[in-house]
Structure formats: C-alpha cells, structure tokens
Amino acid sequence: MKRILLFLATNLAVIVVLSIVWMIVSSVFGLGSTMDYQGGGINYGATMVFAAIFGFGGALISLLMSKWIAKVSVGAQVIENPRNEVERWLVETVKRQAREAGIGMPEVAIYDSPEINAFATGANRNAALVAVSTGLLHNMSRDEVEAVLGHEVGHIANGDMVTLTLIQGVVNTFVIFFARLVGYFVDRMILKNEEGPGIGFFVTTIVAEIVFGILASAIVMWFSRQREFRADAAGARLAGREKMIAALERLKLNEQVREELPAQMTAFGIAGARGGGLLKKLFMSHPPLEERIDALRRGTYLHHGM
C-alpha cells in the first residue's frame, strides 16, 4: 500500500509541476492553444512543445528523483558508517570498483527483503546509489555479491540511467504528439465536431496513447535488455567472468521463488521480471538469465560498454 500511495502521489506531483511549466512556457512564448478548431485545427508547434514538456519532463523528473524514490519505496538504508564487517566489505568493494570504472563513489545501501536482488540508480554517474537486498547478502557467496556489485557499478559507469531516460523521453514525446493528432482527426474529421476538443478527442487520445505507448515500450525494453548484457560484461571485468556467471546462475536457481522490485525499479535491478512467451519477452527489461550466462561464456559483449 505504501508503494502504491508513493507512486500515485509522485505522479500527481509531476503532472501538477509539468502543467505549471506548460502554462508558463505557453504564455511566455505565445504558443496559444494546441487545438484551435475555429482557427485552423492543430497548432503543430504548440502541440510538439506540449508533448516534449510532458514526455521529456516526466522522464527527467523521475530520473532526478530516482534515488529518493528508490530509498523510500524499498526502505533502503544508506551505509554512512559501517557497523560490521559485511558493511565495511560492501563499501570497500564498491569503492574499489568505482575507482576502476572511473566514476565517483556511489552511496551504498542495504534494504530488507528476502528477494535476491540489487539495483543502481541516480541522475549523476558521480553521485549514484547502489543498493543490495538482505536476501542477496544471505544467499550469495562473496564472490557472487562482488560480481553483482560490479554489474551495478557498470550500469552507472555506462550512463545507463541517463540514456534510458533520454530514450524514454523521446518515445514519450512522440507518443503524446501522435496520439493528439489521431484524437483531432477522429474528433474533427470523423465525428464532425467543430466546437472544440470534445469527448471524442479525449477518448481517442487516451486510447491512442495506450496503443502507441505499448509499441514504444518494446523499443525502450529492447535497449534495456542490451544494457544488461553490457552491465554483465562490466561485472565480469570488475570481478571476474566466472564470478559473474556464478552470480547469474545463483539468480537462476532462485528464479521461481524470487520476488520482484516495485514496478518503477524493475529495470534497475540485477534480475528483472520473469518472462514467458515470445510476446512477453518483447516487453522484458532484462534478457532471460540463460541468454546472459551464454553471452558471458561465449565472450559476447565483453568488448562493449565500460
């Protein structure tokens, strides 16, 4: 329930902020209404700016808030002063890997969960966050944990969070833009409404955004899967290939009993969501574990990324 309320509150706040930004930009630059049924129909310039503000704006705000959202949603506790040997080892391992990867020292956190998972997030590669679950620490060997940490540091070093945000912003912008064009066409040309955007426009726009959003998600998830291969390769370089393979095999052993991160954090986890058929694989943020293990064994992707 806490996660749901946080998700709803955050999205509501983002919509309010972006609405204010749109009103200010529209007023300052004299963009006018996006739809003017009496004066020519679609204002393409205003519609594109509107789409960019809500498409890119939402993605960028989510990125800027990602560390805070991650900490609150899973209850991650940042290690300020290591209290025991395990915490000291975690901090020292991440510090060493960050130095080798050429990035600033990330915050290191632990969150209480029986799942075997970890994630990295943050808008700045020199001020990111790496978090591991208690389940991962209890069920993996140190070699395997080291590889997982290397994987997450690899995500940061490769700039995956920023790149994924930019891609999401681009597709969001085009989804909003073309959905509004379809809404206008149906409302004005098919329903013959000449009084201004009506119920036909709003219903059609929502349906079009859903359809285009699903198609766009396949593009974003394809990139997300590629970055997982590169992060695995980074983990292999920072900790050793056999350690990275062993970590993925451990995840595969526990795949059937593994819980998943909150929806907004799934793409940043080491394991990702489980998939079934071909259609579902198109929308998976992570490749199947067997494919990732095979790529490491064959040496694929080892020359890419960090």
Coordinates of C-alpha atoms in Angstrom, one line a residue:
M1 CA 0.0 0.0 0.0
K2 CA 2.8 2.4 0.8
R3 CA 4.4 1.8 -2.6
I4 CA 1.1 2.4 -4.3
L5 CA 0.5 5.7 -2.5
L6 CA 4.0 6.8 -3.2
F7 CA 3.6 6.0 -6.9
L8 CA 0.3 7.9 -7.1
A9 CA 1.5 10.9 -5.1
T10 CA 4.7 11.2 -7.1
N11 CA 2.9 11.0 -10.4
L12 CA 0.3 13.5 -9.3
A13 CA 3.0 15.9 -8.2
V14 CA 4.8 15.5 -11.6
I15 CA 1.6 16.3 -13.5
V16 CA 1.0 19.4 -11.5
V17 CA 4.6 20.7 -11.9
L18 CA 4.6 20.0 -15.7
S19 CA 1.2 21.6 -16.1
I20 CA 2.5 24.8 -14.5
V21 CA 5.6 24.6 -16.7
W22 CA 3.4 24.3 -19.8
M23 CA 1.3 27.3 -18.8
I24 CA 4.4 29.4 -18.2
V25 CA 6.1 28.4 -21.5
S26 CA 2.9 28.8 -23.5
S27 CA 2.3 32.2 -22.1
V28 CA 5.9 33.5 -22.4
F29 CA 6.4 32.3 -26.0
G30 CA 2.8 33.0 -27.1
L31 CA 2.2 29.4 -28.2
G32 CA -1.5 29.5 -27.8
S33 CA -3.8 26.5 -27.6
T34 CA -2.7 23.2 -29.1
M35 CA -6.1 22.7 -30.7
D36 CA -8.0 25.6 -32.3
Y37 CA -11.0 24.2 -34.1
Q38 CA -12.1 27.7 -35.2
G39 CA -8.8 29.0 -36.4
G40 CA -7.3 26.1 -38.4
G41 CA -7.3 23.0 -36.3
I42 CA -3.9 21.8 -34.9
N43 CA -1.2 24.1 -33.7
Y44 CA 1.7 21.8 -34.5
G45 CA 4.3 23.8 -32.8
A46 CA 2.4 24.2 -29.6
T47 CA 1.4 20.5 -29.7
M48 CA 5.1 19.4 -30.1
V49 CA 6.2 21.7 -27.2
F50 CA 3.3 20.4 -25.1
A51 CA 4.4 16.8 -25.9
A52 CA 8.0 17.5 -25.2
I53 CA 7.3 19.1 -21.8
F54 CA 5.2 16.2 -20.6
G55 CA 7.2 13.5 -22.4
F56 CA 10.7 14.6 -21.5
G57 CA 9.7 16.4 -18.4
G58 CA 8.2 13.4 -16.7
A59 CA 11.2 11.2 -17.6
L60 CA 13.7 13.8 -16.4
I61 CA 11.9 14.5 -13.1
S62 CA 11.7 10.7 -12.4
L63 CA 15.4 10.5 -13.0
L64 CA 16.2 13.4 -10.7
M65 CA 14.0 11.8 -8.0
S66 CA 15.2 8.3 -8.7
K67 CA 17.5 8.0 -5.7
W68 CA 14.9 9.3 -3.3
I69 CA 12.1 7.2 -4.8
A70 CA 14.3 4.1 -4.6
K71 CA 15.2 4.6 -0.9
V72 CA 11.6 5.3 0.1
S73 CA 10.0 2.5 -2.0
V74 CA 12.2 -0.3 -0.7
G75 CA 13.3 1.3 2.6
A76 CA 17.0 1.3 1.6
Q77 CA 19.3 2.3 4.4
V78 CA 22.5 4.1 3.2
I79 CA 25.6 2.9 5.0
E80 CA 27.0 6.1 6.5
N81 CA 29.4 4.4 9.0
P82 CA 29.8 0.7 8.5
R83 CA 28.6 -1.1 11.6
N84 CA 30.0 -4.5 10.9
E85 CA 32.5 -6.4 8.7
V86 CA 29.9 -7.1 6.0
E87 CA 29.0 -3.4 5.6
R88 CA 32.7 -2.5 5.6
W89 CA 33.4 -5.1 2.8
L90 CA 30.4 -3.8 0.8
V91 CA 31.6 -0.2 0.9
E92 CA 35.2 -1.1 0.2
T93 CA 34.3 -3.3 -2.7
V94 CA 32.1 -0.6 -4.3
K95 CA 34.8 2.0 -3.7
R96 CA 37.4 -0.2 -5.5
Q97 CA 35.1 -0.9 -8.4
A98 CA 34.1 2.7 -8.8
R99 CA 37.7 3.7 -8.9
E100 CA 38.5 1.1 -11.5
A101 CA 35.4 2.2 -13.5
G102 CA 36.4 5.9 -13.3
I103 CA 33.3 7.2 -11.5
G104 CA 32.7 8.9 -8.2
M105 CA 31.9 6.8 -5.1
P106 CA 28.2 5.9 -5.1
E107 CA 26.1 5.7 -2.0
V108 CA 25.9 2.1 -0.8
A109 CA 22.7 0.9 0.8
I110 CA 21.0 -2.2 2.1
Y111 CA 17.3 -2.9 2.0
D112 CA 15.4 -5.5 4.0
S113 CA 13.9 -8.1 1.6
P114 CA 14.1 -11.9 1.2
E115 CA 14.5 -11.5 -2.6
I116 CA 17.9 -11.9 -4.2
N117 CA 18.3 -8.6 -6.0
A118 CA 20.2 -5.3 -6.2
F119 CA 19.9 -2.1 -8.2
A120 CA 21.7 1.1 -9.1
T121 CA 20.1 4.5 -9.9
G122 CA 20.8 8.2 -9.9
A123 CA 21.0 11.1 -12.3
N124 CA 24.7 11.7 -11.9
R125 CA 27.3 8.9 -12.5
N126 CA 29.5 10.5 -9.8
A127 CA 26.7 10.6 -7.2
A128 CA 24.7 7.5 -7.8
L129 CA 23.2 4.8 -5.5
V130 CA 24.0 1.1 -5.3
A131 CA 21.6 -1.0 -3.1
V132 CA 21.6 -4.7 -2.3
S133 CA 18.9 -6.7 -0.6
T134 CA 19.4 -8.7 2.7
G135 CA 18.3 -11.7 0.7
L136 CA 21.2 -11.3 -1.7
L137 CA 23.7 -11.0 1.1
H138 CA 22.3 -14.1 2.8
N139 CA 22.1 -16.3 -0.2
M140 CA 25.1 -15.4 -2.3
S141 CA 28.8 -16.0 -1.7
R142 CA 31.1 -13.0 -1.5
D143 CA 32.4 -13.7 -5.0
E144 CA 28.9 -13.7 -6.4
V145 CA 28.0 -10.5 -4.5
E146 CA 31.2 -8.8 -5.8
A147 CA 30.1 -9.7 -9.3
V148 CA 26.6 -8.2 -8.7
L149 CA 28.1 -5.0 -7.4
G150 CA 30.3 -4.9 -10.4
H151 CA 27.2 -5.2 -12.6
E152 CA 25.6 -2.3 -10.9
V153 CA 28.7 -0.1 -11.0
G154 CA 28.8 -1.0 -14.7
H155 CA 25.3 0.4 -15.1
I156 CA 26.5 3.7 -13.5
A157 CA 29.8 3.9 -15.5
N158 CA 27.9 3.2 -18.8
G159 CA 25.5 6.0 -18.0
D160 CA 22.5 3.6 -18.5
M161 CA 20.1 5.5 -16.2
V162 CA 20.6 8.8 -18.2
T163 CA 20.5 7.1 -21.6
L164 CA 17.4 5.1 -20.8
T165 CA 15.7 8.3 -19.5
L166 CA 16.5 10.2 -22.8
I167 CA 15.2 7.3 -24.9
Q168 CA 12.0 7.2 -22.7
G169 CA 11.6 10.9 -23.1
V170 CA 11.9 10.8 -26.9
V171 CA 9.3 8.0 -27.2
N172 CA 7.0 9.6 -24.7
T173 CA 7.1 12.9 -26.7
F174 CA 6.2 11.2 -30.0
V175 CA 3.5 9.1 -28.3
I176 CA 1.8 12.2 -26.9
F177 CA 2.2 14.1 -30.1
F178 CA 0.8 11.5 -32.5
A179 CA -1.9 10.5 -30.0
R180 CA -3.2 14.0 -30.1
L181 CA -3.1 14.1 -33.9
V182 CA -5.2 10.9 -34.0
G183 CA -7.6 12.3 -31.4
Y184 CA -8.0 15.5 -33.5
F185 CA -8.6 13.5 -36.7
V186 CA -11.3 11.3 -35.2
D187 CA -13.0 14.2 -33.4
R188 CA -12.9 16.7 -36.3
M189 CA -12.9 14.6 -39.4
I190 CA -14.9 11.6 -38.4
L191 CA -17.2 12.9 -35.7
K192 CA -17.5 16.3 -37.4
N193 CA -17.1 18.2 -34.2
E194 CA -16.4 21.9 -34.9
E195 CA -16.9 23.3 -31.4
G196 CA -13.5 22.4 -29.9
P197 CA -12.0 19.3 -28.5
G198 CA -14.9 17.1 -27.3
I199 CA -15.3 13.7 -25.7
G200 CA -14.3 12.0 -29.0
F201 CA -10.9 13.8 -28.9
F202 CA -10.2 12.9 -25.3
V203 CA -11.3 9.2 -25.5
T204 CA -9.4 8.7 -28.8
T205 CA -6.3 10.4 -27.5
I206 CA -6.2 8.2 -24.4
V207 CA -6.7 5.0 -26.4
A208 CA -4.0 6.1 -28.9
E209 CA -1.6 6.9 -26.1
I210 CA -2.1 3.4 -24.7
V211 CA -1.6 1.7 -28.1
F212 CA 1.4 3.9 -29.1
G213 CA 2.8 3.5 -25.6
I214 CA 2.8 -0.2 -25.8
L215 CA 4.6 -0.1 -29.1
A216 CA 7.1 2.4 -27.8
S217 CA 7.7 0.3 -24.7
A218 CA 9.0 -2.5 -26.9
I219 CA 11.7 -0.1 -28.2
V220 CA 12.7 1.1 -24.7
M221 CA 12.8 -2.5 -23.4
W222 CA 15.0 -3.6 -26.3
F223 CA 17.6 -1.0 -25.3
S224 CA 17.2 -2.0 -21.6
R225 CA 18.0 -5.7 -22.5
Q226 CA 21.1 -4.6 -24.4
R227 CA 22.4 -2.6 -21.4
E228 CA 22.0 -5.6 -19.2
F229 CA 24.4 -7.6 -21.4
R230 CA 26.9 -4.6 -21.2
A231 CA 26.5 -4.4 -17.4
D232 CA 27.2 -8.2 -17.1
A233 CA 30.3 -7.6 -19.2
A234 CA 31.3 -4.8 -16.8
G235 CA 30.7 -7.1 -13.8
A236 CA 32.9 -9.7 -15.5
R237 CA 35.7 -7.2 -15.9
L238 CA 35.5 -5.8 -12.4
A239 CA 35.0 -9.0 -10.5
G240 CA 35.9 -11.8 -12.9
R241 CA 33.9 -13.7 -15.6
E242 CA 33.4 -16.8 -13.6
K243 CA 32.1 -14.8 -10.6
M244 CA 29.6 -13.1 -12.8
I245 CA 28.5 -16.3 -14.3
A246 CA 28.2 -17.9 -10.9
A247 CA 26.1 -14.9 -9.7
L248 CA 23.7 -15.2 -12.6
E249 CA 23.4 -19.0 -12.1
R250 CA 22.5 -18.4 -8.5
L251 CA 19.8 -16.0 -9.6
K252 CA 18.5 -18.6 -12.0
L253 CA 18.4 -21.2 -9.2
N254 CA 16.2 -18.9 -7.2
E255 CA 14.1 -17.6 -10.1
Q256 CA 10.9 -19.4 -9.2
V257 CA 10.8 -18.1 -5.6
R258 CA 12.2 -14.6 -6.3
E259 CA 10.0 -11.6 -5.6
E260 CA 10.3 -8.6 -7.8
L261 CA 11.2 -5.0 -7.2
P262 CA 8.4 -2.3 -7.4
A263 CA 7.4 -1.6 -11.0
Q264 CA 9.3 1.7 -11.2
M265 CA 12.6 0.0 -10.1
T266 CA 12.4 -3.3 -12.0
A267 CA 14.5 -2.0 -14.9
F268 CA 17.3 -1.1 -12.5
G269 CA 17.5 -4.5 -10.7
I270 CA 20.1 -7.2 -11.3
A271 CA 17.4 -9.9 -12.1
G272 CA 14.4 -8.1 -13.7
A273 CA 11.0 -9.6 -14.2
R274 CA 10.4 -13.2 -15.2
G275 CA 9.1 -13.8 -18.7
G276 CA 7.1 -16.4 -20.5
G277 CA 6.2 -16.4 -24.2
L278 CA 7.7 -14.5 -27.2
L279 CA 5.3 -11.6 -26.8
K280 CA 6.1 -11.1 -23.1
K281 CA 9.9 -11.2 -23.9
L282 CA 9.4 -8.1 -26.1
F283 CA 8.5 -6.2 -23.0
M284 CA 11.0 -7.6 -20.6
S285 CA 13.6 -5.1 -19.2
H286 CA 16.1 -7.9 -18.8
P287 CA 17.1 -10.8 -21.1
P288 CA 16.4 -14.3 -19.9
L289 CA 19.2 -15.4 -17.4
E290 CA 20.2 -18.3 -19.6
E291 CA 20.9 -15.9 -22.5
R292 CA 23.0 -13.6 -20.2
I293 CA 25.0 -16.6 -19.0
D294 CA 25.6 -17.9 -22.5
A295 CA 26.7 -14.4 -23.7
L296 CA 29.3 -14.3 -20.9
R297 CA 30.5 -17.9 -21.7
R298 CA 30.9 -17.0 -25.4
G299 CA 32.5 -13.7 -24.6
T300 CA 29.8 -11.7 -26.3
Y301 CA 29.6 -8.0 -25.2
L302 CA 32.9 -8.3 -23.3
H303 CA 34.4 -5.6 -25.5
H304 CA 31.4 -3.2 -25.2
G305 CA 30.4 -0.7 -22.5
M306 CA 32.6 0.5 -19.7

